[in-house]
Coordinates of C-alpha atoms in Angstrom, one line a residue:
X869 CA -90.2 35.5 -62.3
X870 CA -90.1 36.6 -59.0
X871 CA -93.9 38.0 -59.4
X872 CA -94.8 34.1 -59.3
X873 CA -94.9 34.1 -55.7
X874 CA -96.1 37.7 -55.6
X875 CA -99.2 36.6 -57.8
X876 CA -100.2 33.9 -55.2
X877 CA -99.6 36.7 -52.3
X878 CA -101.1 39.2 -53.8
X879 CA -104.7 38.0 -53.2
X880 CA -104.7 39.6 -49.9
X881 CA -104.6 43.0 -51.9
X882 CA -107.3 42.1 -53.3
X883 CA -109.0 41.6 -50.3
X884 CA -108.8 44.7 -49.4
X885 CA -110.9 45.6 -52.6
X886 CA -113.8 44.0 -51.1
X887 CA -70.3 31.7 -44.0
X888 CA -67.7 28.7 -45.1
X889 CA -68.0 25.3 -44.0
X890 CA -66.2 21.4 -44.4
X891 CA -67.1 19.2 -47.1
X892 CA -70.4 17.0 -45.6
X893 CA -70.9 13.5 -45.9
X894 CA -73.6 13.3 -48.4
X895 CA -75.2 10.1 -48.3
X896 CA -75.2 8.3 -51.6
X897 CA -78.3 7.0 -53.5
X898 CA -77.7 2.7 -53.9
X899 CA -77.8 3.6 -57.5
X900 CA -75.1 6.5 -58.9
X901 CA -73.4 7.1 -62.2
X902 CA -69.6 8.8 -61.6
X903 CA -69.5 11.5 -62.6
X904 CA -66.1 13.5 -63.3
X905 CA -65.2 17.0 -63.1
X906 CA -64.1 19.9 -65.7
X907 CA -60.8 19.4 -64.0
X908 CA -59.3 17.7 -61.2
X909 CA -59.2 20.2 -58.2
X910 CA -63.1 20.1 -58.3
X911 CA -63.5 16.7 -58.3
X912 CA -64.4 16.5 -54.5
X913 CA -67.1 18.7 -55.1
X914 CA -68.4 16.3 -58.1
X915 CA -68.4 13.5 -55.8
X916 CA -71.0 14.7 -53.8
X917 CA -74.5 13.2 -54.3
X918 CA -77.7 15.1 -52.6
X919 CA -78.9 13.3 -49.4
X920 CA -82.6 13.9 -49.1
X921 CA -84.1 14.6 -45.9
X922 CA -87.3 15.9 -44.7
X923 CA -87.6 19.6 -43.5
X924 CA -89.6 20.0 -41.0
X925 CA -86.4 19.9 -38.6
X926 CA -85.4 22.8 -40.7
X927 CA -86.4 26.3 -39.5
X928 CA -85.3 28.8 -42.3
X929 CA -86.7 26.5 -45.3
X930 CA -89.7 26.2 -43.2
X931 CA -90.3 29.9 -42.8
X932 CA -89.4 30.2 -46.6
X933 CA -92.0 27.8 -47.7
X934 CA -94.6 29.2 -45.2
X935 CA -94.3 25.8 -43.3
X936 CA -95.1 24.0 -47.0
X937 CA -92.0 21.8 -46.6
X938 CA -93.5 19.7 -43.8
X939 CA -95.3 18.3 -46.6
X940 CA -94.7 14.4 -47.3
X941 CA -93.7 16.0 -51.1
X942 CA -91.2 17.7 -50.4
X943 CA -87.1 17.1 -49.1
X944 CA -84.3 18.9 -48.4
X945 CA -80.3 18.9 -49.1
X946 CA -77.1 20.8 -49.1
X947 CA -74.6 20.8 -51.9
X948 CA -71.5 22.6 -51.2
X949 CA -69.6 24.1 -53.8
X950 CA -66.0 25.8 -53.8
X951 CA -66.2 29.9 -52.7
X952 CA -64.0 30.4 -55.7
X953 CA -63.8 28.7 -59.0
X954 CA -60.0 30.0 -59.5
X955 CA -59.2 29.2 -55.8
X956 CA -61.2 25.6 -55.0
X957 CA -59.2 25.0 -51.8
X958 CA -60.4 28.6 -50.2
X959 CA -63.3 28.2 -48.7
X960 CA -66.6 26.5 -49.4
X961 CA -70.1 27.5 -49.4
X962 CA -73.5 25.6 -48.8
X963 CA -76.5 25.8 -51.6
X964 CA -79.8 24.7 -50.3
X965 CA -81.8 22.5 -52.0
X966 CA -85.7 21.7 -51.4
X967 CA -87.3 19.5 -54.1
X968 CA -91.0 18.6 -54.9
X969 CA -92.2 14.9 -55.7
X970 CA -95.0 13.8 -56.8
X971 CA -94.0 10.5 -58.5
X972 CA -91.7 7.7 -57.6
X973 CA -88.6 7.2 -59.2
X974 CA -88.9 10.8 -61.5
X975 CA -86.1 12.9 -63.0
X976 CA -85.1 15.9 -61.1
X977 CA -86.1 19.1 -63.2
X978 CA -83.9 22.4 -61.8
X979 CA -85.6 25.4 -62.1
X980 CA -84.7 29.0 -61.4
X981 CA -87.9 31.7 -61.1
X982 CA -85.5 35.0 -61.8
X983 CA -84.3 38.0 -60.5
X984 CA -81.5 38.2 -60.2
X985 CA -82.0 37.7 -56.1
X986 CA -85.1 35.7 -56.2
X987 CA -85.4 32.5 -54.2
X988 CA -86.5 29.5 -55.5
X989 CA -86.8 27.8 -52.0
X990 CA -89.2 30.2 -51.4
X991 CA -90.8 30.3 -54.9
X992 CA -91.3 26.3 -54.7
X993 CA -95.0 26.2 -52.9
X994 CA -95.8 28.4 -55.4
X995 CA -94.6 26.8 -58.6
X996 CA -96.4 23.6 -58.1
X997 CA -99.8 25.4 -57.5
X998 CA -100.0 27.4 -59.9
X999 CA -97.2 27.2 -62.6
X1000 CA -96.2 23.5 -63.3
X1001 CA -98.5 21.6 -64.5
X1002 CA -100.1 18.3 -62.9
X1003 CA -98.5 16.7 -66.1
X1004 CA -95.2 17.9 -66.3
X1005 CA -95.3 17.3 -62.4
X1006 CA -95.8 13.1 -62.7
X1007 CA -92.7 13.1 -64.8
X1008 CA -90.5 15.2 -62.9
X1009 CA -89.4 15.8 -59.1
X1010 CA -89.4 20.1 -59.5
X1011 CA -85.8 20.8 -57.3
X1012 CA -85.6 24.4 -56.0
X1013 CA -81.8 26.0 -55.7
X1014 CA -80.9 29.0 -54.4
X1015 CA -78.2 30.5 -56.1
X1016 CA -75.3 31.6 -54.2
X1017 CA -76.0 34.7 -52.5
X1018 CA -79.3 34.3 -52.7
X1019 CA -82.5 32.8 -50.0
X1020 CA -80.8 29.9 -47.9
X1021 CA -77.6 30.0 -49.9
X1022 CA -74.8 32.2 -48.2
X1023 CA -76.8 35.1 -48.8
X1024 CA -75.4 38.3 -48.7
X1025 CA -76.4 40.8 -46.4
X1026 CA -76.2 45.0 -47.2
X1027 CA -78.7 47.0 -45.4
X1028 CA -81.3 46.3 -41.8
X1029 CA -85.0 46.4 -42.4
X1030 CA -85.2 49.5 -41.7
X1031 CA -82.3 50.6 -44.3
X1032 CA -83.9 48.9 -46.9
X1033 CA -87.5 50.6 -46.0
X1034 CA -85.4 53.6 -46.4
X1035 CA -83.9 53.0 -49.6
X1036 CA -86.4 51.7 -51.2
X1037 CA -88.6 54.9 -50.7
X1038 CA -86.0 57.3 -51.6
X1039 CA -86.0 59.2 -55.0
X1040 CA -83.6 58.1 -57.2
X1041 CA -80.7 60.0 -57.3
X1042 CA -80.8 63.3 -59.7
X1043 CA -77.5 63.1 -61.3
X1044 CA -74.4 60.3 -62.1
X1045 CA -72.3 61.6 -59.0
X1046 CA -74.7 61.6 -57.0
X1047 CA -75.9 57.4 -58.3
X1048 CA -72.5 56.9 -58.0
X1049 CA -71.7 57.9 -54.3
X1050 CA -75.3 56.0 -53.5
X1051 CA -74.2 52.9 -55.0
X1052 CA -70.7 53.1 -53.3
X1053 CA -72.0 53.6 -49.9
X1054 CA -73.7 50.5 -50.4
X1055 CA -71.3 48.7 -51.9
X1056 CA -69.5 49.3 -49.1
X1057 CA -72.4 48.5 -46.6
X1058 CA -72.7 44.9 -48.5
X1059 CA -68.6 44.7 -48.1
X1060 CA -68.9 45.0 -44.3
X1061 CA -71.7 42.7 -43.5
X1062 CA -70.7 39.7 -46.2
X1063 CA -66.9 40.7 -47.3
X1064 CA -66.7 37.4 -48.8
X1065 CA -70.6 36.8 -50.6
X1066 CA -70.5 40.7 -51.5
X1067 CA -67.6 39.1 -53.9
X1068 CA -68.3 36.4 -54.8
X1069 CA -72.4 36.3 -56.1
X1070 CA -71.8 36.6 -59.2
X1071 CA -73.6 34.8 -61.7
X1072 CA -70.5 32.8 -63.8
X1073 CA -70.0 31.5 -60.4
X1074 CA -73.6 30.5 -59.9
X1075 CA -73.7 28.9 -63.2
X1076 CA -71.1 26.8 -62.6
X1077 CA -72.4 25.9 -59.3
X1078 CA -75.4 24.7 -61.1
X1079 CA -73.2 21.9 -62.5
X1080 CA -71.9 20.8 -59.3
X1081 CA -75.7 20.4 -58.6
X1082 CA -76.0 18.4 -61.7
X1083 CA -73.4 16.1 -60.1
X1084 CA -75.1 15.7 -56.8
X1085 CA -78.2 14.7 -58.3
X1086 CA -76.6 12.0 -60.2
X1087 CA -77.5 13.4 -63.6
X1088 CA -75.0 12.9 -66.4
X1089 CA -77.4 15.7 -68.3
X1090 CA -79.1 18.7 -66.4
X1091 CA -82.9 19.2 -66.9
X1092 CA -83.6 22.7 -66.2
X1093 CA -86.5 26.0 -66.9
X1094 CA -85.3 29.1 -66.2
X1095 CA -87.4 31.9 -65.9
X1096 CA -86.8 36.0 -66.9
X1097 CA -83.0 36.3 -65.3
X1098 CA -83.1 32.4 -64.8
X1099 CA -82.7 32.4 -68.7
X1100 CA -79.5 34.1 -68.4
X1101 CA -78.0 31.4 -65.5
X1102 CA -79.1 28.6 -68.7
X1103 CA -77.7 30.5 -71.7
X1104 CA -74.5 31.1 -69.7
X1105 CA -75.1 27.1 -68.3
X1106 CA -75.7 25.9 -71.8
X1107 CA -72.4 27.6 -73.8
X1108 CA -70.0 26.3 -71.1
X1109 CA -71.4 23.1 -70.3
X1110 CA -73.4 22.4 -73.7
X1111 CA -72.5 18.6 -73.7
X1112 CA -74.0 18.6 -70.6
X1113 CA -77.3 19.9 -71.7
X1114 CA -80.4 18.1 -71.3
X1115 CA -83.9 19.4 -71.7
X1116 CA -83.7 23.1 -71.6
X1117 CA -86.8 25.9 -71.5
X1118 CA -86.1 29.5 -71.0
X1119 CA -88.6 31.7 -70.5
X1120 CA -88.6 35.2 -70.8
X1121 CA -86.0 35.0 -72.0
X1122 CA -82.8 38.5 -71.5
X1123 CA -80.3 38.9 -74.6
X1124 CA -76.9 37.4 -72.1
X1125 CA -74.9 40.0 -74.9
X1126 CA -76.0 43.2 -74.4
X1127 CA -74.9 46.1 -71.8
X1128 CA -76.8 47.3 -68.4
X1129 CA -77.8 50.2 -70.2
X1130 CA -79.2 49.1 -72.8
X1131 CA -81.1 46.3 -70.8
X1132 CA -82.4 49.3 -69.1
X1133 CA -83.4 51.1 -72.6
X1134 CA -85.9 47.6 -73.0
X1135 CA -87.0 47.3 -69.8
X1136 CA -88.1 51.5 -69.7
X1137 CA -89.7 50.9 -73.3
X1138 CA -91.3 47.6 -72.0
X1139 CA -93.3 48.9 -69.0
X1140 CA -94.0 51.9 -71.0
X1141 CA -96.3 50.3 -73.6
X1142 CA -97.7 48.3 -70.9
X1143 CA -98.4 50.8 -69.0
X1144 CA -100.3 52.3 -72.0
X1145 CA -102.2 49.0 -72.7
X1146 CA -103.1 49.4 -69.0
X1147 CA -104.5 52.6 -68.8
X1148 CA -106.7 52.1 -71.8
X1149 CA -108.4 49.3 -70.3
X1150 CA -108.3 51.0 -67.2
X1151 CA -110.5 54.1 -68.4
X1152 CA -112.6 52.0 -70.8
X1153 CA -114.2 50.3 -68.0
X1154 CA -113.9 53.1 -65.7
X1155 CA -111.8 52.3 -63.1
X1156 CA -109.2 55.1 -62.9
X1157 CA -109.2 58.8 -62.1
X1158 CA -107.8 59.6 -65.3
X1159 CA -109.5 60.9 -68.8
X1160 CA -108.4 61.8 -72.3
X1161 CA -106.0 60.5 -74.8
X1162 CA -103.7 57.8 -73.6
X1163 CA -100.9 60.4 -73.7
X1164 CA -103.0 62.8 -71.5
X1165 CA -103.9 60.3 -69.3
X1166 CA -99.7 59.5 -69.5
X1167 CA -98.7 63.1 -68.8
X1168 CA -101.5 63.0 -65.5
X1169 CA -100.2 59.9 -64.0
X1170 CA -96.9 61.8 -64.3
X1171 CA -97.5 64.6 -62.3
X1172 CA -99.3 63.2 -60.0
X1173 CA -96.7 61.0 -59.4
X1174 CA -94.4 63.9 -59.3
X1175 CA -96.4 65.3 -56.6
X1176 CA -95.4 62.6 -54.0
X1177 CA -92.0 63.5 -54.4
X1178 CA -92.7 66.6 -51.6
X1179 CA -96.5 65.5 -50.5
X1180 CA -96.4 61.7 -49.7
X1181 CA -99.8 60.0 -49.3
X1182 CA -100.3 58.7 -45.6
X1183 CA -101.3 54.8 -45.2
X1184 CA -102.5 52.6 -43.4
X1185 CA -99.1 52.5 -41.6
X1186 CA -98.4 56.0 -40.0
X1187 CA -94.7 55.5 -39.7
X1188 CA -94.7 55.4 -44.0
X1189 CA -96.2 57.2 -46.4
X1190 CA -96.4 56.2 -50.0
X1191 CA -93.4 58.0 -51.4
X1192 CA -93.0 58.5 -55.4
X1193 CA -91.1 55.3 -55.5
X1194 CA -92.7 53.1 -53.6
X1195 CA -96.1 54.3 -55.9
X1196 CA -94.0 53.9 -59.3
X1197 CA -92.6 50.4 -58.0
X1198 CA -95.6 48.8 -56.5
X1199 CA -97.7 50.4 -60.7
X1200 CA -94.5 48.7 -62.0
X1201 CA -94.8 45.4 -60.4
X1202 CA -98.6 44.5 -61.2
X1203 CA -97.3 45.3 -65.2
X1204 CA -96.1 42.2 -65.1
X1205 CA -99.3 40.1 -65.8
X1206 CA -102.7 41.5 -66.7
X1207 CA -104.7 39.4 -64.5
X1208 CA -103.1 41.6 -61.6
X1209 CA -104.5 44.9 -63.4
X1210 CA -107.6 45.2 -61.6
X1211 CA -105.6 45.8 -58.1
X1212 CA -103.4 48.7 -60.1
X1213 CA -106.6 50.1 -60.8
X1214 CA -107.9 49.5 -57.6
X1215 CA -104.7 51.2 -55.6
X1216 CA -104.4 54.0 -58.2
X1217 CA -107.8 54.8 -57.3
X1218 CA -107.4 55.0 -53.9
X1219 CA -104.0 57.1 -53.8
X1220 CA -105.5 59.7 -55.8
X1221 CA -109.3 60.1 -54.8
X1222 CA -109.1 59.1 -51.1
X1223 CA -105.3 60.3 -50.6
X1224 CA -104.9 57.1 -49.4
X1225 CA -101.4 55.0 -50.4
X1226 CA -102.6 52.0 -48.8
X1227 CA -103.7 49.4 -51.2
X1228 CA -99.8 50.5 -53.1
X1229 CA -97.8 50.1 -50.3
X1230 CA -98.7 47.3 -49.7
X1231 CA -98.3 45.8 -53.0
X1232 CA -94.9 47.4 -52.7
X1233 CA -94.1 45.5 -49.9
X1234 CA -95.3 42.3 -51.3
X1235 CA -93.3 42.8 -54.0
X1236 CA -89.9 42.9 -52.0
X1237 CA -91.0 40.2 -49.5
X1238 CA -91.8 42.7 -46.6
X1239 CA -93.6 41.1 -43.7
X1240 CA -95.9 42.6 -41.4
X1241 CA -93.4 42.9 -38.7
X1242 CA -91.4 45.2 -40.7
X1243 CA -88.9 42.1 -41.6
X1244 CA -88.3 40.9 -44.8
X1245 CA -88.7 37.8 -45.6
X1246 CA -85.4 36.8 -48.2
X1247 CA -82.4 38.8 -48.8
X1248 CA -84.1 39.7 -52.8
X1249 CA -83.4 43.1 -52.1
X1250 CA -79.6 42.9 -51.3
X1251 CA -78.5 40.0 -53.6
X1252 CA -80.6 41.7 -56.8
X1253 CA -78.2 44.6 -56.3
X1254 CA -75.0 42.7 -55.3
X1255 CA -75.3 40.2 -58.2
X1256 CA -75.8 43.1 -60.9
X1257 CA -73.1 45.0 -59.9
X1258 CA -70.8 42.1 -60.2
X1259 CA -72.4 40.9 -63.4
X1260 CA -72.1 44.1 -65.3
X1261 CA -69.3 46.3 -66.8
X1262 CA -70.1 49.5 -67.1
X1263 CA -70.3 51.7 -70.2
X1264 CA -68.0 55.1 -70.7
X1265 CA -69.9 58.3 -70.0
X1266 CA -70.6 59.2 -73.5
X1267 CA -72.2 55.9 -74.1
X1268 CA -73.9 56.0 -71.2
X1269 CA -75.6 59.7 -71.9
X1270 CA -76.7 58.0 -75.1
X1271 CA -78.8 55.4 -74.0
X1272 CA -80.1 57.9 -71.3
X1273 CA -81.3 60.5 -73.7
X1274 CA -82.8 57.5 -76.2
X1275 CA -84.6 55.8 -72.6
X1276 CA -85.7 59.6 -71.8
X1277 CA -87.3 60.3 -75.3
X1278 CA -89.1 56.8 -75.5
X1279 CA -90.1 56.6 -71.8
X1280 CA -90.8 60.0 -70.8
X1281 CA -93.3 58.6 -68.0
X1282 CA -91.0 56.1 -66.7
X1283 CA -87.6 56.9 -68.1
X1284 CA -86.2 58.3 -65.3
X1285 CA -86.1 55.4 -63.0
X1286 CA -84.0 53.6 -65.5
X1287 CA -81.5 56.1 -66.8
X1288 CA -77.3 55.8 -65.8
X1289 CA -77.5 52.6 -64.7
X1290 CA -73.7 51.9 -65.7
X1291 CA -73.0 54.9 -63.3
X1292 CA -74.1 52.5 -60.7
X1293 CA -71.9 49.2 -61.3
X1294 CA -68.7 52.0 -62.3
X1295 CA -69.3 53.5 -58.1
X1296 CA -70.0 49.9 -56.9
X1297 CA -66.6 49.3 -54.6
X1298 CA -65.7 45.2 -56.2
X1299 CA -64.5 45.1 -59.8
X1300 CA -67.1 43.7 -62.3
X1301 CA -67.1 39.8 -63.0
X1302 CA -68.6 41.2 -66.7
X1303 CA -70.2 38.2 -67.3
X1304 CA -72.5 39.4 -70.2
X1305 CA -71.4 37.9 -73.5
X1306 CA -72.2 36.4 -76.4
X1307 CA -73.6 32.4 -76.3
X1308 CA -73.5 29.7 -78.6
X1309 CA -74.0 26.4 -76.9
X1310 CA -72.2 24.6 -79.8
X1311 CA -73.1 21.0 -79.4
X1312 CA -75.6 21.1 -77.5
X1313 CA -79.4 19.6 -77.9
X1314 CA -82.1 21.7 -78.9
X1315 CA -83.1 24.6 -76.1
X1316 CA -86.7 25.9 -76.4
X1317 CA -87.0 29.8 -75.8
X1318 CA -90.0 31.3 -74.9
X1319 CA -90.9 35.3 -76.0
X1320 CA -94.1 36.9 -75.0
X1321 CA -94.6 39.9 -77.2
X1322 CA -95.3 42.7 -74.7
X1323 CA -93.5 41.1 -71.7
X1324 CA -92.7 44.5 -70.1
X1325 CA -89.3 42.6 -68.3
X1326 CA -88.4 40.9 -71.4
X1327 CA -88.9 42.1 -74.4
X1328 CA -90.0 40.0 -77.4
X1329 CA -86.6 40.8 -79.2
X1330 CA -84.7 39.7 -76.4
X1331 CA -86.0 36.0 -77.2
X1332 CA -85.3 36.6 -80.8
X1333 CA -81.8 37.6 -80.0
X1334 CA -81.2 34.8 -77.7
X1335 CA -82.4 32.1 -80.4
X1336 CA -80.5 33.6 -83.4
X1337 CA -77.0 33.2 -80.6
X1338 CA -77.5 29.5 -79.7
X1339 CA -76.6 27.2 -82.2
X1340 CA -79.8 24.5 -81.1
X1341 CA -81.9 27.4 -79.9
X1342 CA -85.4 26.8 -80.9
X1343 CA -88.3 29.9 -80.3
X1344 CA -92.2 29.4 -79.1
X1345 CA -93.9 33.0 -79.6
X1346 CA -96.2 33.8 -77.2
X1347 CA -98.7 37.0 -78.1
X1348 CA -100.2 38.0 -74.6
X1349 CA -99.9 41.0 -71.8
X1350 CA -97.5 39.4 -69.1
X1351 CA -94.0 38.7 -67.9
X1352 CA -93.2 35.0 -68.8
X1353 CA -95.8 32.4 -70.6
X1354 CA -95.5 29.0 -69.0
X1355 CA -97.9 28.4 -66.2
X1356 CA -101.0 26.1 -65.7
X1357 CA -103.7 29.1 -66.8
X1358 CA -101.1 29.8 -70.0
X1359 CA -104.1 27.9 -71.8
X1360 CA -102.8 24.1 -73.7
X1361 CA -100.7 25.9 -76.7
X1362 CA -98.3 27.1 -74.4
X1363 CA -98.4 24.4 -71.4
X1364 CA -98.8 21.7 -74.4
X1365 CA -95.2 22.6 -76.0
X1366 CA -93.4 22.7 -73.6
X1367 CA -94.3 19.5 -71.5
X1368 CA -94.0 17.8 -74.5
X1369 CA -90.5 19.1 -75.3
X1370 CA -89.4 18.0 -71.5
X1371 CA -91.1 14.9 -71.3
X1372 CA -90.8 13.5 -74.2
X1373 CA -87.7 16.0 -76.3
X1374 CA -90.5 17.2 -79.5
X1375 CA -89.9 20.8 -80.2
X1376 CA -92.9 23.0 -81.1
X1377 CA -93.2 23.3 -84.9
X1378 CA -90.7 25.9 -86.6
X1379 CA -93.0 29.4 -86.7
X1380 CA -95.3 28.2 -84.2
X1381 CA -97.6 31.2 -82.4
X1382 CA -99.5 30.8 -78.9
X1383 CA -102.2 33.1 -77.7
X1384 CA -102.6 33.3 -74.0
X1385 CA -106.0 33.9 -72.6
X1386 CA -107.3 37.7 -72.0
X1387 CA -108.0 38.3 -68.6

């Protein structure tokens, strides 16, 4: 749920239309509960509590929150949690956390917006506007982490700006070698600027990081909505530590048991058939240069697309054109919610009347936190690939050419942007954590999952899947055009069940359908 931010950013598109450290000493709220650890060698880490603090004093969460956290609402703290889970004693690292209050003497509520790589420091300003609700806000302080790896937490560092401008205009690569050798030379670019994050950003880790945070904010149960990838850190959260399990929303929710390559055979289909929705409404109300059939209008968008790959479009920045993949991505990331549609349109336009890539680059660049200085804001970028290289265990070759001929036949327009991607975790230089599995939860109270039936991220079956695994798992359909369903223009269905479930623990009624608003 990256995009959050991204929607609240992307207005000025629219404009256009018109290390290791020492254990701190936390302080300690008057009133604690002890807390113990899963075993003994962590129980330093347990002990911790959070000790608030305000952040203006703080540069980096400053520049995060875009100066936000100067704001009497919100405070900062560090948890540090062990480097290695098998190895407590070597090495620490520092999580920051930045929380939101609006009421005296509330429960914390953890949230993560996705990813993986996405910062929730930086998501925060954000998520009160426009996605938790006034309501659900009175009962709760909303605490921001950053995972590890991730923002303001040890993040890992691969590539400069200027790398990263690079790769992320490049083609992808034609065949498996050649994704292969790609993925190792970065591997090995993450190795040499973070040896030790580039190891150790995996998400098992995180999760159970997420319970030393539990600890620190004197919770015997955690309270936490996780969002697209952020469902994954809960389900994982949930079947290790389902006794502690308090109130529990994931939305968007990924299947935590199936392989990269088939979470790239959902994804392709997903953003295919939105995509399709998109150009229909699109030519309907006349706003794109494309006619015909939907599939004719498919097949034009394809080769014209295919025609950056040796004529880029110049912009607005002379230094980069719009390339075929900076195009495809920045199409791709205004799928994610319909309300965003009109600037698709807009920038589609543009590209392919005026040969101008403007209005797309720069929705590109929103999209992966590039500033105008030609900086970049968080490390999103980096840690999305470092954290699913280490997450994922790739497939053998045959089973890897079958999902890519199945993504290729479903997804001709997009399919080749998400074919082979086991060929990238097999040349990544650290072994796999393969943290995918199966989840159950057993014990542990009820978890709401949220599905949205033509989320292009997340499929609807995804949510289906995650329910049918966890033993309380409870599902809230969601029939609308957009990545995630819980913010405050979701409409009262939506917003309704699940500030009900958190504040007060009543579950949606078995079955029960929400409808969000057409944009």
């Amino acid at each position: 749920m990256k995009y959050v931010k991204f929607l609240a950013t992307v207005g000025a598109v629219t404009l256009l239309l018109s290390a290791c450290s020492t254990m701190p000493q936390a302080q300690v709220p008057e009133e604690t509960v002890q807390i113990e650890a899963p075993e003994p060698a962590l129980q330093t880490f347990y002990d911790q509590r959070a000790g608030w603090q305000d952040c203006d004093g703080d540069a980096s969460v400053m520049d995060f929150t875009d100066g936000r956290a100067a704001e009497k609402e919100f405070k900062c703290a560090k948890v540090t949690v062990p480097l290695e889970y098998e190895s407590p004693s070597n090495g620490t690292i520092e999580l920051q956390l930045v929380k939101y209050s609006k009421s005296a003497g509330a429960k914390p509520l953890v949230f993560n917006p996705g990813g993986p790589g996405g910062s929730a420091v930086s998501a925060l300003p954000s998520m009160v506007d426009y996605t938790f609700t006034e309501k659900l806000m009175t009962g709760y302080d909303i605490v921001a982490v950053d995972p590890r790896g991730v923002g303001l937490s040890a993040p890992v560092r691969c590539l400069t700006a200027e790398e990263t401008d690079q790769f992320r205009a490049e083609d992808t690569p034609a065949t498996v070698e050649e994704i292969r050798e790609a993925s190792r030379k970065l591997g090995e670019a993450c190795l040499e600027k973070s040896p030790e994050m580039a190891r150790h950003s995996d998400s098992e880790s995180a999760m159970r990081d997420m319970d030393i945070v539990r600890a620190a904010l004197g919770q015997e149960k955690l309270d936490y909505m996780g969002f697209s990838y952020g469902t994954f850190l809960g389900a994982l959260y949930a079947d290790t530590f389902a006794q502690q399990v308090g109130r529990f929303v994931l939305d968007g929710a990924l299947d935590p048991s199936i392989p990269v390559d088939e979470v790239a055979e959902g994804q392709a289909s997903g953003f295919e058939n939105i995509l399709a929705f998109w150009l229909d409404a699109g030519s309907k109300k006349g706003q794109i240069p494309l006619k015909g059939t939907t599939d004719q209008m498919k097949e034009q968008l394809g080769q014209w697309l295919e025609t950056l790959k040796d004529e880029p479009l110049p912009t607005a920045d002379p230094n980069r054109p719009l390339t075929k993949a900076l195009a495809t991505s920045a199409i791709l990331a205004l799928m994610y919610d319909d309300s965003t549609w009109n600037v698709a349109w807009a920038g589609l336009s543009q590209a392919m009347s005026q040969k101008d890539g403007s209005i797309l680059l720069q929705v590109a660049d929103l999209y992966a936190d590039r500033q105008d200085d030609g900086s970049y804001k968080t490390n999103s970028f980096d840690a999305f690939t470092v954290i699913n290289s280490l997450d994922y265990k790739a497939l053998d070759d045959e089973q890897m050419q079958m999902y890519a001929d199945r993504i290729l036949r479903n997804s001709p327009l997009l399919g080749e942007g998400f074919i082979y991607s086991s060929a990238s975790i097999e040349g990544w230089p650290v072994e796999s954590r393969d943290t995918r599995r199966e989840v159950k939860a057993s014990g542990a109270d009820p978890i709401l999952v949220i599905g949205t039936t033509f989320d292009p991220a997340t499929p609807y079956y995804w949510a289906e899947s995650l329910v049918k695994q966890l033993e309380s798992g409870h599902l809230l359909k969601v029939e609308g055009l957009k990545h995630t369903a819980y913010s405050r223009k979701a409409g009262n269905c939506v917003t309704d069940s699940v500030d009900d479930f958190m504040l007060a623990g009543k579950l949606p009624d078995e079955g029960k359908t929400c409808q969000l608003p057409k944009q």
